[in-house]
Amino acid sequence: MDVKTNGDISFWYADIGGIPRKRPPLPGDREADVCIIGAGYTGLWTAYYLKKADPSLDIVVLEREFAGFGASGRNGGWLSGGFGWSRDKYLKTSTRGAVIDMQRAMAGTVDEVIRVTEAEGIDADIRRVDNFTVATNAPQLARAREEYQFYLDWQMPAERLEMLSAEEVAKRIRIANVQGGFVIRDTARVQPAKLVRGLANVVEALGVPIFEGTAVTRFEKGRVETDRGTVRAAKIIRATEGFSAGFPGEERTWLPLNSAQIVTEPVPEALWREIGWEGHELLGDAAHAYCYAQRTREGRITMGGRGVPYRFGSKTDVNGKTQQATIDALHAILTRLLPQTKPLKIDHAWCGVLGVPRDWCTTAGFDRSTGIGWAGGYVGLGVSSSNLAGRTLCDLVLNRETELTALPWVNRTVRKWEPEPFRWLGVHSMYQLYRIADEREFAGLPHTSKLAALADTITGH
Ligand SMILES: Cc1cc2nc3c(=O)[nH]c(=O)nc-3n(C[C@H](O)[C@H](O)[C@H](O)COP(=O)(O)OP(=O)(O)OC[C@H]3O[C@@H](n4cnc5c(N)ncnc54)[C@H](O)[C@@H]3O)c2cc1C
């Protein structure tokens, strides 16, 4: 499938007039109370809540490229209130009640992000919508039912959930071969780059300088070294999620997992009438290599998925350029779910990295002995989780013991990923098995393919 643009960070920047001009870099050595590395959602939410909590704090943000260069300016715009991942793994170090508290706190990020954007005048095309998971074969439907039941068992409020028949899904979005699906209510759609750029402007206006074009080369207790000078700060936050493997000592902490998207040209009104999708729902499926889609403000469709999952040695893409095979795979998913979109051109394709811890469960933390904190490994759910991370890191930096700092994701220790080539082999086999499992299920396998379970075992998913 041909695309007009591949890379250029993401379509979300083309949507707002192009890649932004960089703010000035760090002018030389300086001191600060708090030094934040990375100007994505995590770094910026942390700066926002800290400065609001204590306006006298001297906070600096250091960013290698520009605010929103990473996943925060490239994602699918699902403000889902979900988090990564297995409740049972969190249970190993906490209680069921605490995990449910965490689930509630994560769900609360939807309202909180909307509250702040409204209070601060950030226009990020936010719209409250439902989140649809659809099934297009029998094993997917069985998994959708299990997932629905899983949320009920974990006490997600019943009014937020609904199982839908094939007819009920089709009434809202005309998906080919749909067998049913389930809805999670109280989620939202955002334009990711507008959110991160808006947040950066707000943080800057609060008096926090964001030094762009400033690469951090190493950091240790009290000291952050960059290619532009050194910042001495008692508190340091590493907010570099999928890029964290670039720091000495962090090479195997979070695996930079790739995710990619394509976006159609604006869909003509007549075609929208065929497709439906009037509720602008966040749309995903119950495949093993699942997809995620949104209907944008101006009426395009974005379709995202895994593509080539991981680059050897934790390498990251160059400016969001993705492989042709990934573009073709995403286009195949789009036209399988919505064959009505076959005549549409694809305007843009791009990719980015998100962070994955070895146990696929997200963490936030702060080491009081070094004054160094971190948050990430959101496993593809960082639009929401990063907001809770910002509020939690704020409390941790200010040495406050609060409901947030008691949540089970705080200061968890997770083992590291294997060295290469085992890391590459593990992740590639996992997604290869997922793909074969999906194909077998589409070919008529009546139950979930055992290969998917094998894939989960290989990488601890
Ligand atoms: C394609 C894609 C789709 C996604 N879709 C969704 C979705 O729909 N919903 C959802 O909830 N989540 C989604 N995610 C995940 C989510 O976007 C991320 O988890 C979240 O944006 C992470 O924010 P962050 O601030 O921690 O990291 P990032 O946004 O990646 O920011 C890290 C920043 O650190 C900077 N940096 C890196 N190294 C250095 C250095 N040495 N010195 C200085 N600065 C440095 C980078 O330039 C970058 O700006 C998606 C991710 C991708 C890639």
Coordinates of C-alpha atoms and ligand atoms in Angstrom, one line a residue:
M1 CA 0.0 0.0 0.0
D2 CA 1.4 3.4 -0.9
V3 CA 1.5 6.2 1.7
K4 CA 2.1 9.9 1.1
T5 CA 4.3 10.3 4.2
N6 CA 6.1 7.7 6.2
G7 CA 7.7 9.0 9.4
D8 CA 8.1 12.8 10.1
I9 CA 7.4 11.8 13.7
S10 CA 3.7 11.2 13.2
F11 CA 0.5 12.3 11.5
W12 CA -0.5 14.2 14.6
Y13 CA 2.2 16.8 13.8
A14 CA 1.1 17.1 10.2
D15 CA -2.4 17.8 11.7
I16 CA -1.1 20.8 13.6
G17 CA 1.1 22.4 10.9
G18 CA 4.3 20.4 11.1
I19 CA 7.1 19.5 13.4
P20 CA 7.6 22.3 16.0
R21 CA 10.7 24.5 16.2
K22 CA 12.9 23.5 19.1
R23 CA 13.1 25.6 22.3
P24 CA 16.6 26.7 23.2
P25 CA 18.9 24.1 24.7
L26 CA 20.4 24.2 28.2
P27 CA 22.7 27.2 28.2
G28 CA 25.4 25.6 30.4
D29 CA 25.9 24.2 33.9
R30 CA 23.2 25.1 36.5
E31 CA 21.5 23.9 39.6
A32 CA 17.9 23.0 40.2
D33 CA 15.7 21.4 42.9
V34 CA 14.3 18.9 40.5
C35 CA 15.7 17.8 37.1
I36 CA 13.3 15.9 34.9
I37 CA 14.8 13.9 31.9
G38 CA 12.3 13.7 29.0
A39 CA 9.5 16.0 27.9
G40 CA 6.7 13.5 27.2
Y41 CA 3.5 13.1 29.2
T42 CA 5.4 11.6 32.2
G43 CA 8.0 14.3 32.5
L44 CA 5.5 17.1 31.9
W45 CA 2.7 15.8 34.2
T46 CA 5.4 15.5 36.9
A47 CA 6.6 19.0 36.4
Y48 CA 3.0 20.3 36.3
Y49 CA 1.9 18.7 39.6
L50 CA 5.1 19.6 41.3
K51 CA 5.0 23.2 40.3
K52 CA 1.4 23.5 41.3
A53 CA 2.1 21.9 44.7
D54 CA 5.1 24.0 45.4
P55 CA 5.5 27.1 43.1
S56 CA 8.9 27.9 44.8
L57 CA 10.5 24.7 43.4
D58 CA 13.2 25.3 40.8
I59 CA 12.4 22.5 38.2
V60 CA 14.1 22.0 34.9
V61 CA 13.1 19.6 32.1
L62 CA 15.8 18.3 29.7
E63 CA 14.7 17.0 26.3
R64 CA 16.9 15.5 23.6
E65 CA 14.7 16.5 20.7
F66 CA 11.5 18.5 21.4
A67 CA 8.6 18.1 23.8
G68 CA 6.4 15.4 22.4
F69 CA 9.0 13.8 20.2
G70 CA 8.5 10.3 21.7
A71 CA 5.4 8.1 22.1
S72 CA 3.5 11.1 23.7
G73 CA 3.4 12.7 20.2
R74 CA 2.8 9.5 18.3
N75 CA 0.2 7.4 20.1
G76 CA -3.3 6.2 19.2
G77 CA -5.0 8.8 21.4
W78 CA -6.7 6.3 23.6
L79 CA -7.2 7.9 27.0
S80 CA -8.6 4.6 28.3
G81 CA -8.1 4.7 32.0
G82 CA -6.6 1.3 31.8
F83 CA -3.1 0.1 32.9
G84 CA -0.6 -2.6 32.2
W85 CA -1.3 -5.3 33.0
S86 CA -1.8 -8.5 35.1
R87 CA -3.7 -7.8 38.3
D88 CA -2.4 -11.2 39.6
K89 CA 1.2 -10.1 39.3
Y90 CA 0.5 -7.0 41.4
L91 CA -1.2 -9.2 43.9
K92 CA 2.1 -10.9 44.6
T93 CA 3.3 -7.8 46.5
S94 CA 0.0 -6.4 47.7
T95 CA -3.7 -7.1 48.4
R96 CA -6.7 -7.4 46.2
G97 CA -8.1 -4.2 47.8
A98 CA -5.0 -2.3 46.9
V99 CA -5.1 -3.5 43.3
I100 CA -8.7 -2.5 43.0
D101 CA -7.7 1.0 44.4
M102 CA -5.1 1.2 41.7
Q103 CA -7.6 0.2 39.0
R104 CA -9.9 3.0 40.3
A105 CA -7.1 5.5 40.4
M106 CA -6.0 4.7 36.8
A107 CA -9.7 4.9 35.7
G108 CA -9.7 8.4 37.3
T109 CA -7.1 9.6 35.0
V110 CA -9.7 10.1 32.3
D111 CA -11.6 12.8 34.3
E112 CA -8.3 14.3 35.7
V113 CA -6.7 14.8 32.2
I114 CA -10.0 16.3 31.0
R115 CA -10.2 18.5 34.1
V116 CA -6.7 19.9 33.7
T117 CA -7.0 20.5 29.9
E118 CA -10.2 22.4 30.5
A119 CA -8.8 24.4 33.5
E120 CA -5.6 25.2 31.6
G121 CA -7.2 25.9 28.2
I122 CA -5.4 23.0 26.4
D123 CA -7.3 22.1 23.2
A124 CA -6.5 18.4 22.4
D125 CA -9.6 17.4 20.5
I126 CA -10.7 15.5 23.6
R127 CA -14.0 13.7 23.3
R128 CA -15.6 11.4 25.9
V129 CA -16.3 8.2 24.0
D130 CA -16.8 4.4 24.6
N131 CA -14.1 1.9 24.1
F132 CA -15.2 -1.0 21.9
T133 CA -13.4 -4.4 21.8
V134 CA -14.9 -6.3 18.9
A135 CA -14.6 -10.0 18.0
T136 CA -14.7 -11.2 14.4
N137 CA -14.3 -15.0 15.0
A138 CA -15.4 -17.5 17.7
P139 CA -12.2 -17.6 19.7
Q140 CA -12.1 -13.8 19.8
L141 CA -15.6 -13.7 21.0
A142 CA -14.8 -16.2 23.8
R143 CA -11.8 -14.0 24.8
A144 CA -14.0 -10.8 24.7
R145 CA -16.5 -12.6 27.1
E146 CA -13.6 -13.6 29.4
E147 CA -12.2 -10.1 29.4
Y148 CA -15.6 -8.6 30.2
Q149 CA -16.0 -11.1 33.1
F150 CA -12.4 -10.4 34.2
Y151 CA -13.3 -6.7 34.7
L152 CA -16.5 -7.5 36.5
D153 CA -14.5 -9.9 38.8
W154 CA -12.1 -7.1 39.5
Q155 CA -15.0 -4.8 40.5
M156 CA -15.0 -2.4 37.6
P157 CA -18.4 -0.7 38.1
A158 CA -21.0 -2.8 36.1
E159 CA -22.4 0.4 34.6
R160 CA -19.1 1.0 32.8
L161 CA -19.3 -2.4 31.1
E162 CA -21.6 -4.0 28.5
M163 CA -21.4 -7.1 26.4
L164 CA -22.8 -6.5 22.9
S165 CA -24.3 -8.9 20.4
A166 CA -23.2 -8.8 16.7
E167 CA -26.3 -6.8 15.8
E168 CA -25.6 -4.3 18.6
V169 CA -22.1 -3.7 17.5
A170 CA -23.1 -3.5 13.8
K171 CA -25.8 -0.9 14.7
R172 CA -22.9 1.4 15.9
I173 CA -20.0 0.4 13.5
R174 CA -20.5 -1.7 10.4
I175 CA -17.6 -4.1 11.0
A176 CA -17.4 -7.1 8.7
N177 CA -18.0 -10.5 10.1
V178 CA -18.5 -9.1 13.6
Q179 CA -19.6 -11.7 16.2
G180 CA -20.0 -9.4 19.2
G181 CA -17.9 -7.4 21.5
F182 CA -17.8 -5.4 24.7
V183 CA -17.9 -1.8 25.7
I184 CA -16.0 0.0 28.5
R185 CA -17.6 3.4 29.1
D186 CA -16.0 6.6 30.4
T187 CA -13.0 6.6 28.2
A188 CA -11.9 9.4 25.9
R189 CA -10.2 10.1 22.5
V190 CA -7.4 12.7 22.3
Q191 CA -5.2 14.2 19.6
P192 CA -1.9 13.1 21.3
A193 CA 0.4 15.8 20.0
K194 CA -2.0 18.6 20.9
L195 CA -2.1 17.2 24.4
V196 CA 1.6 17.0 24.9
R197 CA 2.4 20.3 23.2
G198 CA -0.4 22.0 25.1
L199 CA 0.9 20.6 28.4
A200 CA 4.5 21.7 27.6
N201 CA 3.2 25.3 27.1
V202 CA 1.3 25.2 30.3
V203 CA 4.3 23.9 32.3
E204 CA 6.6 26.5 30.7
A205 CA 4.1 29.3 31.6
L206 CA 4.2 28.0 35.2
G207 CA 7.9 28.9 35.2
V208 CA 9.5 25.5 34.4
P209 CA 12.1 25.8 31.6
I210 CA 12.1 23.0 29.0
F211 CA 15.5 22.8 27.4
E212 CA 15.1 21.1 24.1
G213 CA 17.9 19.7 21.9
T214 CA 19.7 18.7 25.1
A215 CA 20.7 15.1 25.3
V216 CA 21.3 13.6 28.7
T217 CA 24.3 11.3 28.5
R218 CA 24.4 9.9 32.0
F219 CA 23.0 10.7 35.5
E220 CA 23.7 9.7 39.0
K221 CA 22.8 10.9 42.5
G222 CA 22.7 14.7 42.4
R223 CA 24.0 15.1 38.9
V224 CA 22.7 15.0 35.3
E225 CA 25.2 15.3 32.5
T226 CA 24.2 16.5 29.1
D227 CA 25.9 17.5 25.8
R228 CA 25.2 21.1 26.9
G229 CA 26.3 21.1 30.5
T230 CA 25.6 19.6 33.8
V231 CA 22.6 20.1 36.0
R232 CA 23.1 19.5 39.8
A233 CA 19.8 18.6 41.5
A234 CA 18.9 16.7 44.6
K235 CA 15.9 15.1 42.9
I236 CA 16.1 13.6 39.4
I237 CA 13.2 12.0 37.4
R238 CA 13.9 9.6 34.5
A239 CA 10.9 10.1 32.3
T240 CA 12.2 8.5 29.0
E241 CA 10.0 5.4 28.8
G242 CA 10.8 3.5 25.6
F243 CA 14.1 5.3 25.2
S244 CA 15.4 4.4 28.7
A245 CA 17.6 1.6 27.3
G246 CA 19.9 4.4 26.1
F247 CA 21.2 5.1 29.6
P248 CA 24.2 3.2 31.1
G249 CA 22.7 0.6 33.5
E250 CA 19.2 0.7 32.1
E251 CA 19.8 -1.3 28.9
R252 CA 17.6 -4.2 30.0
T253 CA 15.1 -2.4 32.3
W254 CA 12.3 -1.7 29.8
L255 CA 12.1 -3.2 26.4
P256 CA 11.4 -0.6 23.6
L257 CA 8.4 -2.2 22.0
N258 CA 7.4 -0.9 18.6
S259 CA 3.9 0.2 17.7
A260 CA 2.9 1.7 14.4
Q261 CA -0.1 3.4 12.8
I262 CA -1.6 4.5 9.5
V263 CA -4.2 7.2 8.8
T264 CA -6.6 7.4 6.0
E265 CA -7.4 10.5 4.0
P266 CA -10.5 12.3 5.3
V267 CA -13.5 9.9 4.9
P268 CA -16.2 11.3 2.7
E269 CA -19.6 11.9 4.4
A270 CA -21.3 9.3 2.2
L271 CA -18.8 6.6 3.3
W272 CA -19.3 7.6 7.0
R273 CA -23.0 6.9 6.5
E274 CA -22.0 3.3 5.3
I275 CA -19.6 2.8 8.2
G276 CA -21.6 4.4 11.0
W277 CA -19.2 5.0 13.9
E278 CA -21.2 8.1 14.9
G279 CA -20.1 7.7 18.5
H280 CA -16.4 8.0 17.6
E281 CA -15.7 5.0 19.8
L282 CA -12.1 3.8 20.5
L283 CA -12.1 0.7 18.4
G284 CA -9.9 -2.4 19.0
D285 CA -10.2 -6.1 18.5
A286 CA -9.7 -9.3 20.5
A287 CA -7.0 -10.7 18.2
H288 CA -3.7 -11.8 19.9
A289 CA -1.8 -9.2 17.9
Y290 CA -4.6 -6.7 18.6
C291 CA -5.2 -3.4 16.8
Y292 CA -6.4 0.0 18.0
A293 CA -8.2 2.7 16.0
Q294 CA -9.8 6.0 16.4
R295 CA -12.0 8.4 14.3
T296 CA -10.2 11.7 14.3
R297 CA -11.6 15.2 14.8
E298 CA -11.6 15.8 11.1
G299 CA -13.0 12.4 10.1
R300 CA -10.1 10.3 9.3
I301 CA -9.5 6.7 10.6
T302 CA -6.2 5.8 12.3
M303 CA -5.4 2.1 12.6
G304 CA -2.6 1.0 14.9
G305 CA -0.9 -2.3 15.7
R306 CA 2.3 -4.0 16.4
G307 CA 4.1 -4.3 13.1
V308 CA 7.8 -5.3 13.5
P309 CA 7.7 -5.6 17.2
Y310 CA 11.2 -4.9 18.4
R311 CA 14.6 -3.8 16.9
F312 CA 17.7 -5.8 17.9
G313 CA 19.7 -4.2 20.7
S314 CA 16.8 -2.1 21.9
K315 CA 17.3 0.3 18.9
T316 CA 14.6 2.8 18.1
D317 CA 13.2 4.1 14.8
V318 CA 14.5 7.2 13.0
N319 CA 11.9 10.0 13.2
G320 CA 9.0 7.5 13.2
K321 CA 9.6 5.9 9.8
T322 CA 8.1 2.4 9.7
Q323 CA 8.6 -0.7 7.5
Q324 CA 6.5 -1.2 4.3
A325 CA 5.5 -4.7 5.6
T326 CA 4.0 -3.0 8.7
I327 CA 2.0 -0.5 6.6
D328 CA 0.7 -3.4 4.5
A329 CA -0.2 -5.4 7.6
L330 CA -2.1 -2.4 9.1
H331 CA -3.9 -1.7 5.9
A332 CA -5.0 -5.4 5.7
I333 CA -6.4 -5.1 9.3
L334 CA -8.3 -1.9 8.4
T335 CA -9.8 -3.3 5.3
R336 CA -10.7 -6.6 6.9
L337 CA -12.6 -4.9 9.7
L338 CA -14.0 -2.1 7.5
P339 CA -13.9 -3.2 3.8
Q340 CA -15.8 0.0 3.0
T341 CA -12.4 1.8 3.5
K342 CA -10.7 0.0 0.5
P343 CA -11.0 2.9 -1.9
L344 CA -9.4 5.3 0.7
K345 CA -5.8 6.5 0.3
I346 CA -3.4 6.3 3.2
D347 CA -2.0 9.7 4.0
H348 CA 0.6 8.9 6.7
A349 CA 2.3 6.0 8.4
W350 CA 4.6 6.2 11.5
C351 CA 5.8 4.2 14.5
G352 CA 7.3 4.8 17.9
V353 CA 8.4 2.9 21.0
L354 CA 6.7 2.2 24.3
G355 CA 8.4 0.7 27.4
V356 CA 7.7 -2.9 28.5
P357 CA 9.1 -4.2 31.8
R358 CA 10.0 -7.9 32.1
D359 CA 6.7 -8.8 33.8
W360 CA 4.6 -6.5 31.6
C361 CA 3.4 -4.5 34.6
T362 CA 3.8 -0.8 34.9
T363 CA 5.8 0.9 37.7
A364 CA 6.5 4.3 39.2
G365 CA 9.1 4.7 41.9
F366 CA 11.5 6.9 43.8
D367 CA 14.8 5.9 45.5
R368 CA 15.1 8.1 48.6
S369 CA 18.8 7.2 49.0
T370 CA 19.7 8.5 45.6
G371 CA 16.9 11.0 45.0
I372 CA 16.2 9.4 41.6
G373 CA 12.7 8.6 40.5
W374 CA 11.1 7.1 37.4
A375 CA 7.8 6.0 35.9
G376 CA 6.9 4.1 32.8
G377 CA 6.8 0.6 31.3
Y378 CA 3.1 1.5 30.7
V379 CA 2.9 -1.3 28.1
G380 CA 0.9 0.8 25.6
L381 CA -1.4 2.4 28.1
G382 CA 0.7 5.5 28.9
V383 CA -1.7 8.2 27.9
S384 CA -3.6 7.5 31.1
S385 CA -1.0 5.9 33.3
S386 CA 1.5 8.8 32.8
N387 CA -1.0 11.2 34.4
L388 CA -1.2 9.1 37.6
A389 CA 2.6 8.7 37.4
G390 CA 3.0 12.5 37.4
R391 CA 0.8 12.9 40.5
T392 CA 2.5 10.0 42.2
L393 CA 6.0 11.2 41.5
C394 CA 5.0 14.6 42.7
D395 CA 4.1 13.1 46.1
L396 CA 7.2 10.9 46.2
V397 CA 9.5 13.9 45.4
L398 CA 7.8 16.0 48.1
N399 CA 8.3 13.1 50.5
R400 CA 4.5 12.8 51.1
E401 CA 2.9 9.6 52.1
T402 CA -0.4 9.6 50.3
E403 CA -3.0 7.2 48.9
L404 CA -1.2 7.4 45.6
T405 CA 2.2 6.5 47.0
A406 CA 0.6 3.4 48.7
L407 CA -0.6 2.0 45.4
P408 CA 0.9 -1.4 44.4
W409 CA 2.8 -0.2 41.3
V410 CA 5.0 2.1 43.4
N411 CA 8.6 1.0 44.0
R412 CA 8.0 -2.6 42.7
T413 CA 11.1 -4.4 41.8
V414 CA 11.0 -6.2 38.4
R415 CA 13.8 -8.4 37.0
K416 CA 15.6 -7.3 33.9
W417 CA 15.2 -8.5 30.3
E418 CA 17.6 -11.1 29.0
P419 CA 20.7 -10.0 27.1
E420 CA 20.7 -10.2 23.3
P421 CA 20.1 -12.3 21.3
F422 CA 17.6 -13.9 23.7
R423 CA 15.6 -10.7 24.1
W424 CA 15.1 -10.3 20.3
L425 CA 14.4 -14.0 19.9
G426 CA 11.9 -14.0 22.7
V427 CA 9.9 -11.0 21.5
H428 CA 10.0 -12.0 17.8
S429 CA 8.9 -15.5 18.5
M430 CA 6.1 -14.2 20.7
Y431 CA 4.6 -12.1 18.0
Q432 CA 5.2 -14.7 15.3
L433 CA 3.3 -17.1 17.4
Y434 CA 0.5 -14.6 18.0
R435 CA 0.3 -14.0 14.2
I436 CA 0.0 -17.7 13.5
A437 CA -2.5 -18.1 16.3
D438 CA -4.6 -15.3 14.8
E439 CA -4.4 -16.8 11.3
R440 CA -5.5 -20.2 12.6
E441 CA -8.4 -18.7 14.4
F442 CA -9.5 -16.8 11.3
A443 CA -9.2 -20.0 9.3
G444 CA -11.9 -21.6 11.5
L445 CA -10.2 -22.9 14.7
P446 CA -13.1 -23.1 17.1
H447 CA -11.1 -22.2 20.3
T448 CA -8.1 -20.0 21.2
S449 CA -5.0 -21.4 19.6
K450 CA -2.6 -23.0 22.1
L451 CA 0.3 -21.2 20.3
A452 CA -0.9 -17.9 22.0
A453 CA -0.5 -19.5 25.4
L454 CA 3.0 -20.6 24.4
A455 CA 3.8 -17.1 23.3
D456 CA 2.7 -15.7 26.6
T457 CA 4.9 -18.2 28.4
I458 CA 8.0 -17.3 26.4
T459 CA 8.0 -13.7 27.4
G460 CA 6.0 -13.7 30.6
H461 CA 3.2 -11.7 29.1
Ligands
LIG1 C1 2.5 4.2 18.2 C2 2.1 4.2 19.7 C3 0.7 4.2 20.0 C4 0.3 4.2 21.3 N1 -1.0 4.3 21.6 C5 -1.4 4.5 22.9 C6 -2.7 4.8 23.2 O1 -3.6 4.9 22.3 N2 -3.1 4.9 24.5 C7 -2.2 4.8 25.5 O2 -2.6 4.9 26.7 N3 -0.9 4.7 25.2 C8 -0.4 4.5 24.0 N4 0.9 4.4 23.7 C9 1.8 4.5 24.8 C10 2.0 5.9 25.3 O3 2.0 6.8 24.2 C11 3.3 6.1 26.1 O4 3.3 5.1 27.1 C12 3.5 7.4 26.7 O5 3.3 8.4 25.7 C13 4.9 7.5 27.4 O6 5.1 8.8 27.8 P1 6.5 9.2 28.4 O7 6.5 10.6 28.6 O8 6.8 8.3 29.5 O9 7.5 8.8 27.2 P2 7.8 9.5 25.8 O10 6.6 10.3 25.3 O11 8.4 8.5 24.9 O12 8.8 10.7 26.1 C14 10.2 10.4 26.4 C15 11.0 11.6 26.0 O13 12.3 11.4 26.5 C16 13.2 12.0 25.5 N5 14.5 11.4 25.7 C17 14.9 10.1 25.5 N6 16.2 10.0 25.7 C18 16.6 11.2 26.2 C19 17.9 11.6 26.6 N7 19.0 10.8 26.6 N8 18.0 12.9 27.0 C20 16.9 13.8 27.0 N9 15.7 13.4 26.6 C21 15.6 12.1 26.2 C22 12.5 11.6 24.2 O14 13.0 12.4 23.1 C23 11.1 11.8 24.5 O15 10.6 13.1 24.2 C24 1.3 4.3 22.4 C25 2.7 4.3 22.0 C26 3.1 4.3 20.7 C27 4.5 4.3 20.3

